[in-house]
Coordinates of C-alpha atoms and ligand atoms in Angstrom, one line a residue:
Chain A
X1 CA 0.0 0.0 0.0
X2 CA 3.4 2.5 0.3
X3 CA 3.6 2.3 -3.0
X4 CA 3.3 5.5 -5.5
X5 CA 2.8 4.4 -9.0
X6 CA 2.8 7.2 -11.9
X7 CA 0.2 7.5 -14.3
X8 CA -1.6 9.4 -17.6
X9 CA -4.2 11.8 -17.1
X10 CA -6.9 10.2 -20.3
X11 CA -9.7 11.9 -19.5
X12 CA -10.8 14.1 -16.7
X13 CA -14.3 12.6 -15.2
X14 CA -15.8 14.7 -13.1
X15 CA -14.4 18.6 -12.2
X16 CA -16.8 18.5 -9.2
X17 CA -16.1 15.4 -7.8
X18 CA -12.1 16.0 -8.9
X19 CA -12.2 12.0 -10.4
X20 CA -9.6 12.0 -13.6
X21 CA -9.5 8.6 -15.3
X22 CA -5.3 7.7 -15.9
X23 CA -3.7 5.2 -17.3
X24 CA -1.4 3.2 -15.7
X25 CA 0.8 0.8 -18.2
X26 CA -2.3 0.3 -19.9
X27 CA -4.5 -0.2 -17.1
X28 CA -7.0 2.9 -17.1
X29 CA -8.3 3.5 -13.6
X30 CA -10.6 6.5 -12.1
X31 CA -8.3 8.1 -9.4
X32 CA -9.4 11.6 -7.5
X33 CA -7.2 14.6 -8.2
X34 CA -8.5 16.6 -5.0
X35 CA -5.4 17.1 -3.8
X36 CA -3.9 19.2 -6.7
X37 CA -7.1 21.1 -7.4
X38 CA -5.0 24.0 -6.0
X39 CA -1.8 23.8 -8.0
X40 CA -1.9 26.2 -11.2
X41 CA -5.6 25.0 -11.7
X42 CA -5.6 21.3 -11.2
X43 CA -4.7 18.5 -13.4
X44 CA -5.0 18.6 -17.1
X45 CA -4.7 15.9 -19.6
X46 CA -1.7 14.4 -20.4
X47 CA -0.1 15.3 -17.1
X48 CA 2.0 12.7 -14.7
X49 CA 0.8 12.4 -11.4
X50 CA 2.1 10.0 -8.7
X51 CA -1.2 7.7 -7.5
X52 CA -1.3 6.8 -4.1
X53 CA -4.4 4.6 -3.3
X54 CA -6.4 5.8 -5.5
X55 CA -5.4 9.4 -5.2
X56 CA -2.9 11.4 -7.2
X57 CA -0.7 13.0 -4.8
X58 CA 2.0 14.8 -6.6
X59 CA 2.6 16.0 -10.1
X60 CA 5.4 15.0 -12.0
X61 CA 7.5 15.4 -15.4
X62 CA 7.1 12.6 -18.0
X63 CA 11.3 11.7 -17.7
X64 CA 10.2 11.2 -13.8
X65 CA 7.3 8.7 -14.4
X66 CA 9.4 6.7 -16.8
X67 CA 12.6 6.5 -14.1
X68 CA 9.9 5.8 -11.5
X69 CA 8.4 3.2 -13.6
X70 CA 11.4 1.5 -14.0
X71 CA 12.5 1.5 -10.8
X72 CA 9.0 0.1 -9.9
X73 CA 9.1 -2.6 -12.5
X74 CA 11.9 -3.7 -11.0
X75 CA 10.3 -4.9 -7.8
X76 CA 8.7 -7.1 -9.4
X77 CA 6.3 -8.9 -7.7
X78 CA 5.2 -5.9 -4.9
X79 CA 4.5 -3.5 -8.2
X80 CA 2.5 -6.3 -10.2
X81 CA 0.1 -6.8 -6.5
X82 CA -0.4 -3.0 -6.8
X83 CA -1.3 -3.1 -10.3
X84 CA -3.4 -6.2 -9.7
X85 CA -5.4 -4.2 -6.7
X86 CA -5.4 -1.0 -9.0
X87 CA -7.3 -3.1 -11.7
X88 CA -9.5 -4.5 -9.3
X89 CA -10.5 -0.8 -7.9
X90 CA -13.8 0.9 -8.9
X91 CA -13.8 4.4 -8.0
X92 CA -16.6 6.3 -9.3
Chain B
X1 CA 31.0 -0.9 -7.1
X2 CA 28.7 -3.5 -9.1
X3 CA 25.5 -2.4 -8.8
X4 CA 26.0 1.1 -9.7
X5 CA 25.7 0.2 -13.3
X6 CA 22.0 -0.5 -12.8
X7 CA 21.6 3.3 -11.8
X8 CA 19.6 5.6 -14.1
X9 CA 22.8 7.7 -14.4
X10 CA 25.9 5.2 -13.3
X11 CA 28.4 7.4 -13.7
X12 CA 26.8 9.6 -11.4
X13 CA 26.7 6.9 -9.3
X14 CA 30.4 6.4 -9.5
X15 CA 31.1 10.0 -8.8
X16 CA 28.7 10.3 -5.6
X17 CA 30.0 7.2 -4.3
X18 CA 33.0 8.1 -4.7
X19 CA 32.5 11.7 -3.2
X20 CA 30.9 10.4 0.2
X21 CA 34.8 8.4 0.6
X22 CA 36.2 11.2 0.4
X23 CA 33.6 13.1 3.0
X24 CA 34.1 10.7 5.9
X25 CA 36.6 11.4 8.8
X26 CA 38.5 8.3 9.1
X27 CA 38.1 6.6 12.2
X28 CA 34.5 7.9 12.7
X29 CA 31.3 6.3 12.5
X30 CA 28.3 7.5 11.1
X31 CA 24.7 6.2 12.3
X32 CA 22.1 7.5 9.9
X33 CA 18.8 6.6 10.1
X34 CA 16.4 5.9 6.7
X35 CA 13.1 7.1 8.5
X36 CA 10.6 5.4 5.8
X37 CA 10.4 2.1 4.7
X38 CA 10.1 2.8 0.8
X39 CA 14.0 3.5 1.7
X40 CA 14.4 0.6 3.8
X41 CA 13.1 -1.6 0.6
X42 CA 15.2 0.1 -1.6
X43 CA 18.8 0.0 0.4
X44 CA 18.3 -3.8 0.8
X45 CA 17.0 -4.2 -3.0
X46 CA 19.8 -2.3 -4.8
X47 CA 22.2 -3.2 -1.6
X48 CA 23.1 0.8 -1.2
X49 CA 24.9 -0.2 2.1
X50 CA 27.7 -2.2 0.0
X51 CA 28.1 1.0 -2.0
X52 CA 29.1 2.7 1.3
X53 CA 32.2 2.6 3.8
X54 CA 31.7 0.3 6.5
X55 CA 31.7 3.1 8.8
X56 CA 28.7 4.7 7.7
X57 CA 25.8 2.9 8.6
X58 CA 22.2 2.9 7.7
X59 CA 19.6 2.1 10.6
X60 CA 16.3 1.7 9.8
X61 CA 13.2 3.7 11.4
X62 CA 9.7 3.7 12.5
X63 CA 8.1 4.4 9.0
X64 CA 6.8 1.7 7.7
X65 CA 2.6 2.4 8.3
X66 CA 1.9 -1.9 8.6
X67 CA 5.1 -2.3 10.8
X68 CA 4.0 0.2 13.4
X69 CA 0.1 -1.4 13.7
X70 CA -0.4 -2.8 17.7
X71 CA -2.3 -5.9 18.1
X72 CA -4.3 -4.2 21.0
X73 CA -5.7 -2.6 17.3
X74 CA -5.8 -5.4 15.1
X75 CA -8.0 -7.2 17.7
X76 CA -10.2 -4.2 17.8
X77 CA -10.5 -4.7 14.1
X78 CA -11.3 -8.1 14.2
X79 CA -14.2 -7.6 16.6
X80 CA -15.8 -5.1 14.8
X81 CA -15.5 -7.3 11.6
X82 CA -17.3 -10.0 13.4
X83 CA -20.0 -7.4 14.2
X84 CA -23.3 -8.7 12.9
X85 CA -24.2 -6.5 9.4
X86 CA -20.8 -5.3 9.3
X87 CA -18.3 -5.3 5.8
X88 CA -15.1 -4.8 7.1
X89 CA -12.8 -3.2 4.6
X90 CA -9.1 -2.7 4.4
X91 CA -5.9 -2.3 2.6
X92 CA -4.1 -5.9 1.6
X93 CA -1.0 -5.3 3.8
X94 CA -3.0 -4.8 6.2
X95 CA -4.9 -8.5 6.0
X96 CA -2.0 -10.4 7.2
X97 CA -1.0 -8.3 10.5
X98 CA -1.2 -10.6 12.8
X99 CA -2.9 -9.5 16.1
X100 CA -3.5 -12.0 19.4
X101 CA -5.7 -14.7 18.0
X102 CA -4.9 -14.7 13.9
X103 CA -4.9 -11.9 11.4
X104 CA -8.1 -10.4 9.5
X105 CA -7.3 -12.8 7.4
X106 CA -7.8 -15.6 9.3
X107 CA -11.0 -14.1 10.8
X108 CA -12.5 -13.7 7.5
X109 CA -11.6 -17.4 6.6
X110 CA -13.6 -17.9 9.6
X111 CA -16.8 -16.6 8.6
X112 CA -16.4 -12.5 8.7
X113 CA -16.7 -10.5 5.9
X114 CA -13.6 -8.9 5.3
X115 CA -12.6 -6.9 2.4
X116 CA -9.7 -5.7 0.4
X117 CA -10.1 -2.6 -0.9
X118 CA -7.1 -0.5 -3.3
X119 CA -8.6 2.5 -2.1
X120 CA -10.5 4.0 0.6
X121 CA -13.1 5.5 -2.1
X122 CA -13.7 1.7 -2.8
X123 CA -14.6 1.4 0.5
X124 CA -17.2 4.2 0.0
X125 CA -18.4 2.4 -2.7
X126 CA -19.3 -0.8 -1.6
X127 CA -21.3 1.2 1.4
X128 CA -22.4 2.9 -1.4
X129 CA -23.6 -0.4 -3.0
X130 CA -24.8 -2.2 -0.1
X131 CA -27.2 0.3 1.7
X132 CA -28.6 -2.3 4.1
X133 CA -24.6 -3.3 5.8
X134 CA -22.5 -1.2 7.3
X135 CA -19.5 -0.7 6.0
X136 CA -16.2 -0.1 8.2
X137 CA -12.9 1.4 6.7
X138 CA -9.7 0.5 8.9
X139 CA -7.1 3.2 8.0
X140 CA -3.5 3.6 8.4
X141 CA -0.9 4.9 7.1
X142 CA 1.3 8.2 7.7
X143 CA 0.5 11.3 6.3
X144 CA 0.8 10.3 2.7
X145 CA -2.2 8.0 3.2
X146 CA -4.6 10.3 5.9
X147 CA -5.2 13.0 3.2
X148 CA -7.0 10.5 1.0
X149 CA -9.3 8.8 4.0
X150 CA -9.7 12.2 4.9
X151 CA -11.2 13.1 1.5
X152 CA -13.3 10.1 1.6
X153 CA -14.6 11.1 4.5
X154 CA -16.0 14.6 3.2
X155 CA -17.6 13.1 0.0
X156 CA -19.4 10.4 2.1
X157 CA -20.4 13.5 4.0
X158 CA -21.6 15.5 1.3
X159 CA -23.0 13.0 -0.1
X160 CA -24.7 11.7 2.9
X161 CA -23.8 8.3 2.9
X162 CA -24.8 6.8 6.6
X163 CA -23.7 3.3 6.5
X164 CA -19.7 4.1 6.2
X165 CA -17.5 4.9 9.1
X166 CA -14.0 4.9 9.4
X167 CA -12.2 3.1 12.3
X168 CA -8.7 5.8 12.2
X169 CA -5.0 4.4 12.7
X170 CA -3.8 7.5 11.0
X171 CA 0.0 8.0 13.0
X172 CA 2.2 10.9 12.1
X173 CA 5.5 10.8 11.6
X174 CA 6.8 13.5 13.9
X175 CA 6.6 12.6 17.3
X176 CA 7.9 8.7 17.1
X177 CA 11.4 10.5 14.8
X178 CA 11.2 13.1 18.8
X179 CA 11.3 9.7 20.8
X180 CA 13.9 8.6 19.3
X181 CA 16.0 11.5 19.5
X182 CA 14.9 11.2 22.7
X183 CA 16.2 7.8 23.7
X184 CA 19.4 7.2 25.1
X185 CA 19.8 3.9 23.0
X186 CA 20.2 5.1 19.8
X187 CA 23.0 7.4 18.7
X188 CA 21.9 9.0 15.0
X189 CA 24.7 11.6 13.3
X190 CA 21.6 12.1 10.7
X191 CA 18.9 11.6 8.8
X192 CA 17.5 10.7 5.4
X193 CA 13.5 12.0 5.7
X194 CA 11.0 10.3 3.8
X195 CA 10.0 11.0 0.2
X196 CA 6.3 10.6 -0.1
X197 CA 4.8 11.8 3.2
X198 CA 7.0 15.3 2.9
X199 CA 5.6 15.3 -0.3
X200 CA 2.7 16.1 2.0
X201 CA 3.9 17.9 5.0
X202 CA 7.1 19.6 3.3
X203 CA 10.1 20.2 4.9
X204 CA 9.1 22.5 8.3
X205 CA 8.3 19.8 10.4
X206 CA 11.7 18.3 10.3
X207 CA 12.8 21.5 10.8
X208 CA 13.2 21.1 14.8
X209 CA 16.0 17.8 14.0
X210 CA 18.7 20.1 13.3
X211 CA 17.3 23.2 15.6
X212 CA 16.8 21.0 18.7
X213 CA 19.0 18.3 18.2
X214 CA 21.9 19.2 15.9
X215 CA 21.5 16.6 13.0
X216 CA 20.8 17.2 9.6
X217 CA 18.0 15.4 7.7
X218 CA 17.3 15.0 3.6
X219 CA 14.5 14.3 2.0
X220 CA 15.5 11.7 -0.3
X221 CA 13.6 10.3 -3.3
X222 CA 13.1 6.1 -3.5
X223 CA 15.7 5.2 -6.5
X224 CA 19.4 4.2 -5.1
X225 CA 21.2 7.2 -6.9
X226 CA 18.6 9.3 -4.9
X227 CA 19.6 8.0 -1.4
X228 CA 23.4 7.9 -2.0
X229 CA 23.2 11.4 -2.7
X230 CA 21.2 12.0 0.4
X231 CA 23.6 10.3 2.4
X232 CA 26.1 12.7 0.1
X233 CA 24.3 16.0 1.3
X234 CA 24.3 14.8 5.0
X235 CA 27.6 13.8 5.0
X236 CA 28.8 17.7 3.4
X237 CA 26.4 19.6 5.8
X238 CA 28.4 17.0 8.5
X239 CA 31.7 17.6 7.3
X240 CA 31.1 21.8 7.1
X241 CA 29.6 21.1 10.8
X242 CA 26.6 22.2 9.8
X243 CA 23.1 20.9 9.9
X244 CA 19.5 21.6 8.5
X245 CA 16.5 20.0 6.5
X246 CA 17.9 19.9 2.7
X247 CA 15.7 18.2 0.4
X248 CA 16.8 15.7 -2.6
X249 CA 13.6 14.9 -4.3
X250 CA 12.6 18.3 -5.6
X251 CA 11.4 16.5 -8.8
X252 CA 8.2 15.6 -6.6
X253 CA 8.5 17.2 -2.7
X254 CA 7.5 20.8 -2.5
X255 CA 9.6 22.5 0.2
X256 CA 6.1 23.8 1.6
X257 CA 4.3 20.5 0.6
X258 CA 0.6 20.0 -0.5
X259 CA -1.6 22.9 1.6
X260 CA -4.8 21.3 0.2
X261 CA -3.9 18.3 1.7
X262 CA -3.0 20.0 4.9
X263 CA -6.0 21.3 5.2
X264 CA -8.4 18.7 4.7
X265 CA -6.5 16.7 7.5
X266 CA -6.7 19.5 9.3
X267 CA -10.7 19.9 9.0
X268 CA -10.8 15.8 8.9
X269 CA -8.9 14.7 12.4
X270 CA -7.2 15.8 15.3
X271 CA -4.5 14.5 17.2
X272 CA -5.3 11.8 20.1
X273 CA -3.8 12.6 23.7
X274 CA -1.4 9.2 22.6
X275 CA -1.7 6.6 20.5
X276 CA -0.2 3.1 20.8
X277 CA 2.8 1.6 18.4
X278 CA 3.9 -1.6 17.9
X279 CA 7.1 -1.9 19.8
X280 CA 7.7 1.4 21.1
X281 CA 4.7 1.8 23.6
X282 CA 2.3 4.5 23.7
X283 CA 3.2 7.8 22.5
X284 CA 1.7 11.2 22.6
X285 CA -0.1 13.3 20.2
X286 CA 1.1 10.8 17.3
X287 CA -2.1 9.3 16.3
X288 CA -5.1 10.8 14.4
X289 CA -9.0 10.3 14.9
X290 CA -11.7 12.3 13.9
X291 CA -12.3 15.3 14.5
X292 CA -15.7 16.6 16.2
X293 CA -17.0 17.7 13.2
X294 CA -16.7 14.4 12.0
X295 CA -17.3 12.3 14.8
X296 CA -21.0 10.5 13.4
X297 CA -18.6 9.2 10.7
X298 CA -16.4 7.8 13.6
X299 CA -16.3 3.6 13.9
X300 CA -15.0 3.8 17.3
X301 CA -17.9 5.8 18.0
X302 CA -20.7 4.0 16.3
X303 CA -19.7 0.7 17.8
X304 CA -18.2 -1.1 20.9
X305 CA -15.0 -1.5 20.1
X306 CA -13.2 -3.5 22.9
X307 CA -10.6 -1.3 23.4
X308 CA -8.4 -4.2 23.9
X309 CA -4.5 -3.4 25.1
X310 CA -2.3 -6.5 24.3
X311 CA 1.5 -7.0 25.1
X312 CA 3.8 -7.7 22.1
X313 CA 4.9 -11.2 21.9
X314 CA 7.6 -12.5 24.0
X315 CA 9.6 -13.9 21.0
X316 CA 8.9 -10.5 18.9
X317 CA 12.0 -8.1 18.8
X318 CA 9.9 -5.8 15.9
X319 CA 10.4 -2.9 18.5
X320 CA 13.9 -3.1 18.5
X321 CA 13.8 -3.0 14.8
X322 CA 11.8 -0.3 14.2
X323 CA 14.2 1.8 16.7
X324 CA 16.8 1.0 14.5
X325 CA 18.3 -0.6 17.9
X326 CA 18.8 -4.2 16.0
X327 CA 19.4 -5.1 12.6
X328 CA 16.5 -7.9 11.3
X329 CA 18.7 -10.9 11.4
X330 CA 19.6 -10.1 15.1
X331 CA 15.7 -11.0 16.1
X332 CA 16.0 -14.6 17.5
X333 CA 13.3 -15.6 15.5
X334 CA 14.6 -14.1 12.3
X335 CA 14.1 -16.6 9.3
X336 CA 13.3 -19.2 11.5
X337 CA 9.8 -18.9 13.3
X338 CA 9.1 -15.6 11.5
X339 CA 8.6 -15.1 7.8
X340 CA 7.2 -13.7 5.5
X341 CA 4.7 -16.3 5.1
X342 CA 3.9 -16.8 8.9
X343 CA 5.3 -13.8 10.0
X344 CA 5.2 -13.5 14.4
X345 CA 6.1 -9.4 14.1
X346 CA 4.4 -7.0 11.6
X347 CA 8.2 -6.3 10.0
X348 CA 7.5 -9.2 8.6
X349 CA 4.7 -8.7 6.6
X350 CA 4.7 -6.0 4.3
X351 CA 7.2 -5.0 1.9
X352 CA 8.4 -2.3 3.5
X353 CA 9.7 -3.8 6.3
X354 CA 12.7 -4.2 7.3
X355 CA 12.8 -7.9 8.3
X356 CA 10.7 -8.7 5.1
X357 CA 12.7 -6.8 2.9
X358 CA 16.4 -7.7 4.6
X359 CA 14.1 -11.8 4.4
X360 CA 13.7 -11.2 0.3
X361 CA 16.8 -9.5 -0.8
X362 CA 19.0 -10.3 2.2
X363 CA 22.5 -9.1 0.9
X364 CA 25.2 -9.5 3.5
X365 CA 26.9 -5.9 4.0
X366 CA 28.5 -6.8 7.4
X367 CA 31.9 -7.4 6.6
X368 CA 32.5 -4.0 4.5
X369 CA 35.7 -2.6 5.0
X370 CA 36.6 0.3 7.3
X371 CA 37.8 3.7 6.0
Ligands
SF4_1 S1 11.9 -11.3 12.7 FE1 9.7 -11.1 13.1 S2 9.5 -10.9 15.3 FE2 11.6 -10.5 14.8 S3 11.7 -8.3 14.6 FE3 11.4 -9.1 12.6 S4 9.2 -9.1 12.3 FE4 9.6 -8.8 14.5

C-alpha cells in the first residue's frame, strides 16, 4: 500500500467530484485529483501524477514517471500486487 | 561498485560514491537513520549499504505504516468485523498483521466479511452499494495516506452516505522520529526524511531535527542514486559542521508541501492525547482520529470497540527493529519462526519492512571494509 505508481491523465471525469481517469501501463483507472485542485488549476490531460491509493498526490514530469516506472518494474512482484489491486478498484 | 551500473545515471553513481569516501573522517562512524520504509526496501533491494564505507551505517526507522500497527488494534479490528451487518474493509498489507488470536485474514476465513479494498473510495463504494450493511474502513498509514481517508470522508459526507465509518490508525511521523532523539539507546549523526509523506507535509516539520538536536536530515527520493546522494548531502552539511532540513527529491517534494492536503487533514482529524505503536509503547499526540466535526462518521464511535491493550509477543524483537536498535537478522526468530509467510512481528509482513525486505533480498553488507 506504500507504493506510489505514476500514471496518464486520459480523461478528466468529473471537475466537481475532482475524479480523472489515468492510465497506468495500460490499465485505465478513475483516481481523484482533490489534492492538486489548487496547483496552477488542477490536473489537465496528459499530465503525470504520482497515484497513491487511488489518489494522485504529486505531479510529476514525464522523464520522472518513466525513471519511476522503472525502478517500480523492477520490484517485481510488490509492483504487479499493486497493479493487480489497481485493476481491481472501482472508483466512481 | 557492481550495482552502480543499474543506476539511471551510473556514472553519477560512481562519482557520488565516490564523493561520500572522500567526506568521511576516518576513524569515525556515522549512524544515519532511513526514516521510511520505501528506503528501507530500496537499500536492501539495490544493496546501497555495500556501495558505502563500513563506517557509515544505515539504521532503519519507525516508517513503515503496517510495521508500526499494535495488536491491541488489530484485535479491535477483528471484533468489529465480526460485528453482525458489518463489511469490514481494508488495505491488503493490512490482512496479514497478525494481532493476538490470527490476522483479519484468518477471521474472514472464519466466517467474517472482510474486504480488500485499493482504495479507501472503494470502500465508500461498496457502502455505497450495499445500503442495508454497514461498511467499516480501517485506516493507516502516515500522512501520505490520511489526506486521502480524509477526502473520503468529506464526499461520504456530502454525499450523505450513513452506512460508512471509518475506524482511524492514522500516525504521524513526527513525534515517534522526537522519541527517538529522545532515547538514550540510539546514537543517530543524521537523517534521510521520507519521500512521499513530505511530499505532503514539506520540509518544516523536520525542521526542529537540526534546531533542537543538531543533526541534519534529507529528503530523499526512493531510486538508489537518490539516497546515495542524500547520504552525500548529509555527510557535506556534517563535514562543514553544519546541519539543516535539505531536500533531494525536488522533482516531486515541495519544500512547503501539499496545503490542500493540509488542510483537509486538518478539517478531517485531530491528534489523540497518545496513541499506541507496535514496539515502542504508547506515544503522545502521534495518532489521528476524527475530528468533532466528523465524529457520526467515527467507527470507534458508532460501535463497541473492545478497546483491547495486548503485550507484544515475548519472541517478537519488531520494537527493536523499528528503533533502528537491532538489525533484522539479530531478532531470534529471524528466518526461522518468522517469515514472510507466517510472520510473528508486523516487520515481517509487508514490503516495507525491514525484516521482510532484509528476508527477500538479504545481501550480506557486514563485513565491509573500514575507511
Ligand atoms: S523477525 Fe519477526 S518478530 Fe523478529 S523483529 Fe522481525 S518481524 Fe519482528
Amino acid at each position: 500500500m506504500c507504493l506510489a505508481i505514476p500514471g496518464q491523465v486520459v480523461e478528466l471525469v468529473d471537475h466537481g467530484g475532482h475524479i480523472a481517469k489515468v492510465d497506468v501501463v495500460g490499465v485505465r483507472r478513475n483516481v481523484n485529483v482533490g489534492l492538486l485542485a489548487d496547483e496552477d488549476g488542477g490536473v489537465r490531460l496528459g499530465d503525470w501524477v504520482l497515484i497513491h491509493v487511488g489518489f494522485a498526490i504529486s505531479r510529476i514530469d514525464e522523464d520522472e514517471a518513466r525513471a519511476t516506472r522503472e525502478l517500480l518494474e523492477q520490484m517485481g512482484q510488490e509492483y504487479e500486487q499493486e497493479l493487480e489491486e489497481l485493476k481491481a478498484s472501482v472508483i466512481e | 561498485m557492481r550495482f552502480v551500473d543499474e543506476f539511471r545515471d551510473a556514472e553519477l553513481g560512481r562519482a557520488v560514491a565516490a564523493e561520500i569516501l572522500s567526506l568521511i573522517e576516518p576513524g569515525r562512524h556515522y549512524k544515519l537513520m532511513e526514516v521510511c520504509g520505501g528506503h528501507t526496501h530500496s537499500i536492501y533491494k539495490y544493496g546501497v549499504d555495500d556501495l558505502l564505507p563500513a563506517n557509515v551505517e544505515l539504521v532503519h526507522g519507525p516508517g513503515c505504516p503496517v510495521c508500526v500497527i499494535p495488536m491491541g488494534r488489530v484485535d479491535d479490528g477483528i471484533a468489529l468485523a465480526r460485528t453482525d451487518g458489518v463489511i469490514f474493509t481494508c488495505f491488503g498489507d493490512m490482512m496479514r498483521v497478525p494481532g493476538s488470536e490470527g490476522s483479519l485474514l484468518e477471521a474472514k476465513a472464519a466466517g467474517a466479511d472482510v474486504r480488500m479494498v485499493y482504495s479507501p473510495l472503494d470502500a465508500l463504494r461498496i457502502a455505497k452499494q450495499n445500503p442495508d450493511r454497514e461498511v467499516v474502513f480501517f485506516a493507516i498509514g502516515f500522512e501520505t495516506t490520511a489526506p486521502s481517508t480524509a477526502l473520503t470522508l468529506k464526499r461520504a459526507r456530502a454525499e450523505g452516505v450513513t452506512n460508512f465509518s471509518c475506524m482511524c490508525n492514522h500516525v504521524t511521523i513526527v513525534p515517534p522520529v522526537r522519541a527517538l532523539l529522545e532515547s538514550p539507546d540510539l546514537r543517530l549523526d543524521g537523517f534521510i526524511g521520507p519521500g512521499h509523506v513530505s511530499t505532503i507535509v514539506g520540509g518544516r516539520p523536520f525542521e526542529f531535527i537540526p534546531a533542537d538536536y543538531g543533526k541534519p536530515l534529507v529528503i530523499a527520493g526512493f531510486e538508489p542514486l537518490d539516497i546515495l546522494q542524500a547520504i552525500a548531502m548529509i555527510l557535506r552539511q556534517l563535514e562543514a559542521g553544519r546541519c539543516g532540513v535539505e531536500n533531494q527529491y525536488t522533482r516531486v517534494v515541495p519544500y512547503e508541501g501539499n496545503l490542500r492536503a493540509l488542510e483537509v487533514m486538518a478539517e478531517v482529524f485531530e491528534l489523540r492525547p497518545h496513541f499506541e505503536w507496535r514496539g515502542l509503547g504508547f506515544i503522545s499526540h502521534s495518532g489521528l482520529q476524527l475530528s468533532e466535526a466528523y465524529a457520526d462518521l467515527d467507527a470507534e464511535r458508532r460501535f463497541q470497540v473492545p478497546g483491547v491493550r495486548v503485550a507484544d509477543p515475548k519472541a517478537c524483537q519488531c520494537g527493536e527493529v523499528l528503533k533502528g536498535v537491532i538489525k533484522p537478522w539479530e531478532c531470534k526468530v529471524f528466518g526461522t519462526a518468522c517469515t514472510p509467510e507466517r510472520p510473528i512481528g508486523t516487520c515481517m509482513v509487508s514490503s516495507e519492512g525491514a525484516c521482510a525486505a532484509y528476508y527477500n533480498f538479504g545481501r550480506f553488507a557486514r563485513e565491509r571494509e573500514v575507511v
